[in-house]
mmCIF file of C-alpha atoms and ligand atoms in Angstrom:
data_model
loop_
_atom_site.group_PDB
_atom_site.id
_atom_site.type_symbol
_atom_site.label_atom_id
_atom_site.label_comp_id
_atom_site.label_asym_id
_atom_site.label_seq_id
_atom_site.Cartn_x
_atom_site.Cartn_y
_atom_site.Cartn_z
ATOM 1 C CA UNK I 90 5.417 24.215 8.402
ATOM 2 C CA UNK I 91 5.111 26.417 4.629
ATOM 3 C CA UNK I 92 9.195 25.631 4.148
ATOM 4 C CA UNK I 93 8.522 21.721 4.376
ATOM 5 C CA UNK I 94 5.332 22.548 2.032
ATOM 6 C CA UNK I 95 7.662 24.692 -0.669
ATOM 7 C CA UNK I 96 10.577 21.687 -0.727
ATOM 8 C CA UNK I 97 7.206 19.184 -1.966
ATOM 9 C CA UNK I 98 7.890 19.130 -6.316
ATOM 10 C CA UNK I 99 3.882 20.345 -8.291
ATOM 11 C CA UNK I 100 4.469 16.232 -9.045
ATOM 12 C CA UNK I 101 6.089 13.191 -9.106
ATOM 13 C CA UNK I 102 6.186 10.311 -12.064
ATOM 14 C CA UNK I 103 7.857 8.720 -14.921
ATOM 15 C CA UNK I 104 9.898 11.309 -17.616
ATOM 16 C CA UNK I 105 10.373 9.786 -20.974
ATOM 17 C CA UNK I 106 13.961 10.891 -21.774
ATOM 18 C CA UNK I 107 14.092 12.341 -24.972
ATOM 19 C CA UNK I 108 15.152 9.691 -27.644
ATOM 20 C CA UNK I 109 11.365 8.314 -26.608
ATOM 21 C CA UNK I 110 9.896 11.159 -26.462
ATOM 22 C CA UNK I 111 10.754 11.866 -30.219
ATOM 23 C CA UNK I 112 8.343 7.908 -31.301
ATOM 24 C CA UNK I 113 5.706 8.430 -28.861
ATOM 25 C CA UNK I 114 4.858 12.007 -30.413
ATOM 26 C CA UNK I 115 5.365 10.246 -34.111
ATOM 27 C CA UNK I 116 3.159 7.863 -33.158
ATOM 28 C CA UNK I 117 -0.255 9.515 -32.222
ATOM 29 C CA UNK I 118 0.282 11.986 -35.145
ATOM 30 C CA UNK I 119 -0.400 9.283 -37.496
ATOM 31 C CA UNK I 120 -2.489 7.688 -35.555
ATOM 32 C CA UNK I 121 -4.121 10.927 -35.025
ATOM 33 C CA UNK I 122 -3.922 11.724 -39.311
ATOM 34 C CA UNK I 123 -5.384 8.107 -39.294
ATOM 35 C CA UNK I 124 -8.234 8.448 -37.469
ATOM 36 C CA UNK I 125 -9.033 11.487 -38.502
ATOM 37 C CA UNK I 126 -9.713 10.143 -42.196
ATOM 38 C CA UNK I 127 -11.951 6.783 -41.276
ATOM 39 C CA UNK I 128 -15.205 7.199 -42.160
ATOM 40 C CA UNK I 129 -16.305 5.735 -38.847
ATOM 41 C CA UNK I 130 -14.414 8.819 -37.340
ATOM 42 C CA UNK I 131 -16.972 10.976 -39.861
ATOM 43 C CA UNK I 132 -19.848 9.675 -38.886
ATOM 44 C CA UNK I 133 -18.932 10.403 -35.441
ATOM 45 C CA UNK I 134 -17.979 14.049 -36.105
ATOM 46 C CA UNK I 135 -20.295 15.779 -33.780
ATOM 47 C CA UNK I 136 -19.017 14.445 -30.912
ATOM 48 C CA UNK I 137 -16.170 17.190 -31.154
ATOM 49 C CA UNK I 138 -17.931 20.136 -32.783
ATOM 50 C CA UNK I 139 -20.366 19.500 -32.232
ATOM 51 C CA UNK I 140 -22.239 20.139 -35.802
ATOM 52 C CA UNK I 141 -22.171 17.318 -38.004
ATOM 53 C CA UNK I 142 -21.159 19.177 -41.657
ATOM 54 C CA UNK I 143 -18.294 20.759 -39.577
ATOM 55 C CA UNK I 144 -14.677 19.545 -40.410
ATOM 56 C CA UNK I 145 -11.424 18.787 -37.831
ATOM 57 C CA UNK I 146 -8.083 18.698 -38.004
ATOM 58 C CA UNK I 147 -7.160 16.367 -35.032
ATOM 59 C CA UNK I 148 -3.900 17.504 -35.171
ATOM 60 C CA UNK I 149 -4.639 21.365 -35.582
ATOM 61 C CA UNK I 150 -7.045 21.254 -32.275
ATOM 62 C CA UNK I 151 -4.556 19.022 -29.958
ATOM 63 C CA UNK I 152 -2.593 20.810 -28.365
ATOM 64 C CA UNK I 153 0.142 19.470 -27.128
ATOM 65 C CA UNK I 154 1.084 20.099 -23.347
ATOM 66 C CA UNK I 155 5.077 20.290 -22.182
ATOM 67 C CA UNK I 156 7.295 17.120 -21.806
ATOM 68 C CA UNK I 157 5.485 13.557 -22.356
ATOM 69 C CA UNK I 158 5.899 11.553 -18.725
ATOM 70 C CA UNK I 159 3.138 9.958 -16.316
ATOM 71 C CA UNK I 160 2.240 11.349 -13.471
ATOM 72 C CA UNK I 161 2.420 9.369 -10.261
ATOM 73 C CA UNK I 162 1.293 12.509 -7.600
ATOM 74 C CA UNK I 163 -0.002 15.248 -8.161
ATOM 75 C CA UNK I 164 1.509 17.388 -4.962
ATOM 76 C CA UNK I 165 -0.078 20.879 -6.190
ATOM 77 C CA UNK I 166 4.217 21.816 -4.220
ATOM 78 C CA UNK I 167 2.393 20.204 -1.180
ATOM 79 C CA UNK I 168 -1.150 21.470 -0.648
ATOM 80 C CA UNK I 169 -2.805 18.151 -3.286
ATOM 81 C CA UNK I 170 -4.104 15.437 0.193
ATOM 82 C CA UNK I 171 -1.537 13.039 0.832
ATOM 83 C CA UNK I 172 1.403 14.465 -0.962
ATOM 84 C CA UNK I 173 3.109 15.103 1.942
ATOM 85 C CA UNK I 174 2.670 11.368 2.863
ATOM 86 C CA UNK I 175 3.922 9.933 -0.967
ATOM 87 C CA UNK I 176 7.093 12.130 -0.365
ATOM 88 C CA UNK I 177 7.920 9.622 2.728
ATOM 89 C CA UNK I 178 7.389 6.152 1.552
ATOM 90 C CA UNK I 179 10.867 4.780 1.270
ATOM 91 C CA UNK I 180 10.122 3.115 -2.542
ATOM 92 C CA UNK I 181 9.191 6.912 -3.593
ATOM 93 C CA UNK I 182 13.538 8.001 -1.737
ATOM 94 C CA UNK I 183 15.060 4.668 -2.725
ATOM 95 C CA UNK I 184 13.048 4.275 -6.765
ATOM 96 C CA UNK I 185 14.082 8.724 -7.020
ATOM 97 C CA UNK I 186 16.443 9.109 -10.791
ATOM 98 C CA UNK I 187 16.208 5.316 -11.543
ATOM 99 C CA UNK I 188 14.761 5.198 -15.306
ATOM 100 C CA UNK I 189 12.338 2.273 -15.682
ATOM 101 C CA UNK I 190 10.410 0.457 -18.936
ATOM 102 C CA UNK I 191 7.220 2.196 -18.886
ATOM 103 C CA UNK I 192 5.246 0.169 -21.615
ATOM 104 C CA UNK I 193 2.180 1.647 -23.468
ATOM 105 C CA UNK I 194 -0.023 -0.267 -24.342
ATOM 106 C CA UNK I 195 -2.810 2.149 -26.454
ATOM 107 C CA UNK I 196 -3.908 5.327 -27.083
ATOM 108 C CA UNK I 197 -7.257 7.095 -26.560
ATOM 109 C CA UNK I 198 -8.902 10.200 -27.506
ATOM 110 C CA UNK I 199 -12.052 12.372 -26.368
ATOM 111 C CA UNK I 200 -13.306 15.198 -27.277
ATOM 112 C CA UNK I 201 -11.576 16.951 -24.567
ATOM 113 C CA UNK I 202 -7.636 14.793 -24.558
ATOM 114 C CA UNK I 203 -5.763 12.801 -26.210
ATOM 115 C CA UNK I 204 -3.453 9.747 -24.403
ATOM 116 C CA UNK I 205 -1.650 7.044 -23.717
ATOM 117 C CA UNK I 206 -2.621 4.318 -21.105
ATOM 118 C CA UNK I 207 0.144 3.083 -19.189
ATOM 119 C CA UNK I 208 0.059 -0.700 -17.983
ATOM 120 C CA UNK I 209 2.215 -0.750 -14.621
ATOM 121 C CA UNK I 210 4.404 -3.588 -13.533
ATOM 122 C CA UNK I 211 4.292 -4.876 -9.847
ATOM 123 C CA UNK I 212 7.450 -3.150 -9.676
ATOM 124 C CA UNK I 213 6.868 0.364 -10.963
ATOM 125 C CA UNK I 214 3.033 -0.044 -8.796
ATOM 126 C CA UNK I 215 5.026 0.506 -5.503
ATOM 127 C CA UNK I 216 5.595 4.604 -7.330
ATOM 128 C CA UNK I 217 1.410 3.748 -7.222
ATOM 129 C CA UNK I 218 -0.903 5.892 -4.656
ATOM 130 C CA UNK I 219 -3.766 4.042 -3.446
ATOM 131 C CA UNK I 220 -5.450 6.640 -3.604
ATOM 132 C CA UNK I 221 -5.302 7.270 -7.303
ATOM 133 C CA UNK I 222 -8.188 5.245 -8.750
ATOM 134 C CA UNK I 223 -10.494 6.515 -5.728
ATOM 135 C CA UNK I 224 -10.354 9.738 -6.178
ATOM 136 C CA UNK I 225 -12.767 9.152 -9.419
ATOM 137 C CA UNK I 226 -16.248 7.273 -8.095
ATOM 138 C CA UNK I 227 -17.208 5.969 -10.855
ATOM 139 C CA UNK I 228 -13.477 4.330 -11.328
ATOM 140 C CA UNK I 229 -13.122 3.548 -7.699
ATOM 141 C CA UNK I 230 -13.732 -0.412 -7.877
ATOM 142 C CA UNK I 231 -10.526 -0.536 -11.208
ATOM 143 C CA UNK I 232 -6.745 -2.184 -10.289
ATOM 144 C CA UNK I 233 -4.606 0.625 -8.812
ATOM 145 C CA UNK I 234 -2.730 1.888 -11.850
ATOM 146 C CA UNK I 235 -5.296 2.380 -13.929
ATOM 147 C CA UNK I 236 -5.168 5.697 -14.272
ATOM 148 C CA UNK I 237 -1.846 5.580 -14.931
ATOM 149 C CA UNK I 238 -0.966 7.207 -18.924
ATOM 150 C CA UNK I 239 1.065 10.172 -20.951
ATOM 151 C CA UNK I 240 -1.163 13.353 -21.570
ATOM 152 C CA UNK I 241 -0.222 13.927 -25.484
ATOM 153 C CA UNK I 242 -2.663 16.532 -25.591
ATOM 154 C CA UNK I 243 -5.585 18.619 -24.877
ATOM 155 C CA UNK I 244 -8.441 20.417 -26.436
ATOM 156 C CA UNK I 245 -8.301 24.136 -26.184
ATOM 157 C CA UNK I 246 -9.151 25.351 -22.859
ATOM 158 C CA UNK I 247 -9.252 21.642 -21.261
ATOM 159 C CA UNK I 248 -6.759 20.925 -18.339
ATOM 160 C CA UNK I 249 -3.782 17.603 -18.661
ATOM 161 C CA UNK I 250 -5.483 15.866 -15.025
ATOM 162 C CA UNK I 251 -8.495 15.103 -17.335
ATOM 163 C CA UNK I 252 -6.257 12.947 -19.615
ATOM 164 C CA UNK I 253 -6.511 10.661 -16.530
ATOM 165 C CA UNK I 254 -9.929 11.132 -15.962
ATOM 166 C CA UNK I 255 -10.983 10.004 -19.729
ATOM 167 C CA UNK I 256 -9.180 7.229 -19.143
ATOM 168 C CA UNK I 257 -11.288 5.549 -16.164
ATOM 169 C CA UNK I 258 -14.302 7.095 -17.614
ATOM 170 C CA UNK I 259 -13.005 4.657 -20.892
ATOM 171 C CA UNK I 260 -11.963 1.652 -18.336
ATOM 172 C CA UNK I 261 -15.344 2.284 -16.328
ATOM 173 C CA UNK I 262 -16.712 1.296 -19.170
ATOM 174 C CA UNK I 263 -15.515 -1.630 -20.067
ATOM 175 C CA UNK I 264 -15.418 -3.187 -16.713
ATOM 176 C CA UNK I 265 -19.564 -2.903 -16.498
ATOM 177 C CA UNK I 266 -19.699 -5.182 -19.931
ATOM 178 C CA UNK I 267 -19.591 -2.727 -22.364
ATOM 179 C CA UNK I 268 -17.467 -3.951 -25.484
ATOM 180 C CA UNK I 269 -17.760 -0.919 -28.061
ATOM 181 C CA UNK I 270 -17.897 -1.273 -31.078
ATOM 182 C CA UNK I 271 -14.951 -2.685 -32.379
ATOM 183 C CA UNK I 272 -14.609 0.056 -35.889
ATOM 184 C CA UNK I 273 -11.629 -1.146 -37.258
ATOM 185 C CA UNK I 274 -8.490 -3.494 -38.002
ATOM 186 C CA UNK I 275 -5.071 -0.332 -38.436
ATOM 187 C CA UNK I 276 -1.970 -1.075 -38.831
ATOM 188 C CA UNK I 277 -1.100 -0.051 -35.392
ATOM 189 C CA UNK I 278 -3.496 -2.043 -33.486
ATOM 190 C CA UNK I 279 -8.194 -2.814 -33.142
ATOM 191 C CA UNK I 280 -9.780 0.599 -32.697
ATOM 192 C CA UNK I 281 -12.651 0.940 -30.854
ATOM 193 C CA UNK I 282 -15.685 3.528 -29.804
ATOM 194 C CA UNK I 283 -17.328 3.533 -26.936
ATOM 195 C CA UNK I 284 -20.127 6.590 -27.813
ATOM 196 C CA UNK I 285 -19.586 10.228 -26.931
ATOM 197 C CA UNK I 286 -16.479 10.623 -29.044
ATOM 198 C CA UNK I 287 -14.449 8.103 -26.758
ATOM 199 C CA UNK I 288 -12.074 6.320 -28.729
ATOM 200 C CA UNK I 289 -10.105 3.395 -27.937
ATOM 201 C CA UNK I 290 -6.969 2.052 -29.802
ATOM 202 C CA UNK I 291 -5.621 -1.282 -27.948
ATOM 203 C CA UNK I 292 -1.987 -1.351 -29.740
ATOM 204 C CA UNK I 293 -0.660 -4.160 -31.631
ATOM 205 C CA UNK I 294 3.099 -4.012 -30.050
ATOM 206 C CA UNK I 295 2.713 -1.542 -27.114
ATOM 207 C CA UNK I 296 5.580 0.190 -27.421
ATOM 208 C CA UNK I 297 8.622 0.538 -24.519
ATOM 209 C CA UNK I 298 9.189 4.161 -22.926
ATOM 210 C CA UNK I 299 12.623 4.463 -21.002
ATOM 211 C CA UNK I 300 11.830 7.008 -18.049
ATOM 212 C CA UNK I 301 13.281 8.506 -15.040
ATOM 213 C CA UNK I 302 10.986 8.668 -11.948
ATOM 214 C CA UNK I 303 11.657 12.663 -10.820
ATOM 215 C CA UNK I 304 9.355 14.907 -10.253
ATOM 216 C CA UNK I 305 8.980 18.752 -11.360
ATOM 217 C CA UNK I 306 8.745 21.809 -9.826
ATOM 218 C CA UNK I 307 7.632 24.839 -11.706
HETATM 219 O O1 ACK Z 34 -1.454 15.430 -17.947
HETATM 220 P P1 ACK Z 34 -0.411 15.376 -16.196
HETATM 221 O O2 ACK Z 34 -0.677 13.512 -15.622
HETATM 222 O O3 ACK Z 34 -1.883 15.345 -15.740
HETATM 223 O O4 ACK Z 34 0.242 16.258 -15.652
HETATM 224 C C1 ACK Z 34 -0.244 16.958 -15.077
HETATM 225 C C2 ACK Z 34 0.453 17.017 -13.455
HETATM 226 O O5 ACK Z 34 0.321 16.944 -12.933
HETATM 227 C C3 ACK Z 34 0.829 18.610 -13.941
HETATM 228 O O6 ACK Z 34 -0.609 19.163 -13.614
HETATM 229 C C4 ACK Z 34 -1.199 16.489 -13.733
HETATM 230 N N1 ACK Z 34 -2.574 16.555 -12.509
HETATM 231 C C5 ACK Z 34 -2.859 17.586 -11.886
HETATM 232 N N2 ACK Z 34 -3.521 18.196 -11.545
HETATM 233 C C6 ACK Z 34 -3.879 17.222 -10.651
HETATM 234 C C7 ACK Z 34 -5.177 16.223 -10.112
HETATM 235 N N3 ACK Z 34 -5.630 17.408 -9.029
HETATM 236 N N4 ACK Z 34 -4.831 14.590 -9.392
HETATM 237 C C8 ACK Z 34 -3.778 13.782 -10.868
HETATM 238 N N5 ACK Z 34 -2.874 14.704 -11.422
HETATM 239 C C9 ACK Z 34 -2.728 15.846 -11.320
HETATM 240 C C10 ACK Z 34 -1.265 16.700 -15.622
#
């Protein structure tokens, strides 16, 4: 009934503790600042601007979206498919309020979003919905947890749901054998270009981010 539905959150997820939020935001800003100055990036500016000569300030281009988190299940207060079933998984109840150490293994940028890839452990995957990747046709055969990410910013008019879709898009390209173009070894890691404005920085040292498994209501 409606009361049951009301009690479900907008989404469940891991919420990064405030101490690490700043570190992640700084790393992301550093990355955008550096990316902006690379000749290789300037060469493909048209992906972001639609015009070859136009300049772009990536730090301004993306707007931050609230508290940093990794969504496990988007419930939409019970309206999303499988929301109720997810909330009833024993692990979801048992682990609610527990702190986990998420591993942020890569940063990615597209003309729509900037995000961090989260590499989930077996223990963390018990909280991951079985259908998260299957919702996206081109990503259906990717391993469970491939969509896990932290949204760091969205371009104007872009909804945060896009970040996970952009990540799946890049991972599907990789799975399909597209190596991308290794552009540069940066201090933070190796930077690869996948065409159409898609950039992936594999972090040399993944960021360990303590995060509390909980839910969000607006
Ligand atoms: O950045 P995110 O993972 O993308 O965190 C936000 C959060 O839920 C609140 O909007 C995510 N989100 C929104 N719609 C969906 C959806 N249909 N499927 C999966 N995640 C979603 C959004």
